Amino acid sequence: IAGPTFFKLTAKDLGFFQTMSGIVGLIANTFVVGAIEKSLSQKSIITLGASILVCTFTAYAYATTLNHLLIIGFISAFPSMAMYTTVTSMVTRGTPREVSATVIGLGHAARSLCGIIAPTIGGYLYKDAGVPGVGYTSAGIMVLA
């Protein structure tokens, strides 16, 4: 929502940002998450990831250019992917085999629901409090989570 108005981004810029996010997610899930899990406990991965996301969401409040968005987005993609993959792993291990697919599906559905609700809430926040309000609110929600 803020891309074209606040950041003056073109459709090409927005597409580049989305592509970069997808590539980082692919790399993080393929190479980074497994390596991190070998040296940290799953609880530590989630705690560290949440802490990094609080910092990056706060940084979004100060972002003013596409370069800021790319740097913050690059940094925040790694803990986000690591946390999501780790939580899925934890849920799978703690669930009876016969219902594990259902439980994983519910987890994915919850993430999809966030993708539906978050833009609407973000739009209202952006309208009322601007980019800083969105960044600070996101950081606050992550602290609560």
PDB file of C-alpha atoms in Angstrom, residues 33-41 44-45:
ATOM      1  CA  VAL A  33      17.506 -23.353   8.364  1.00  0.00           C
ATOM      2  CA  GLY A  34      19.111 -26.799   8.540  1.00  0.00           C
ATOM      3  CA  ALA A  35      22.521 -25.338   9.311  1.00  0.00           C
ATOM      4  CA  ILE A  36      21.117 -23.152  12.087  1.00  0.00           C
ATOM      5  CA  GLU A  37      19.175 -26.041  13.612  1.00  0.00           C
ATOM      6  CA  LYS A  38      22.422 -28.016  13.944  1.00  0.00           C
ATOM      7  CA  SER A  39      23.873 -25.402  16.281  1.00  0.00           C
ATOM      8  CA  LEU A  40      20.803 -23.961  18.049  1.00  0.00           C
ATOM      9  CA  SER A  41      17.806 -25.528  19.730  1.00  0.00           C
ATOM     10  CA  SER A  44      16.507 -20.682  20.535  1.00  0.00           C
ATOM     11  CA  ILE A  45      15.788 -20.335  16.808  1.00  0.00           C
TER      12      ILE A  45
END
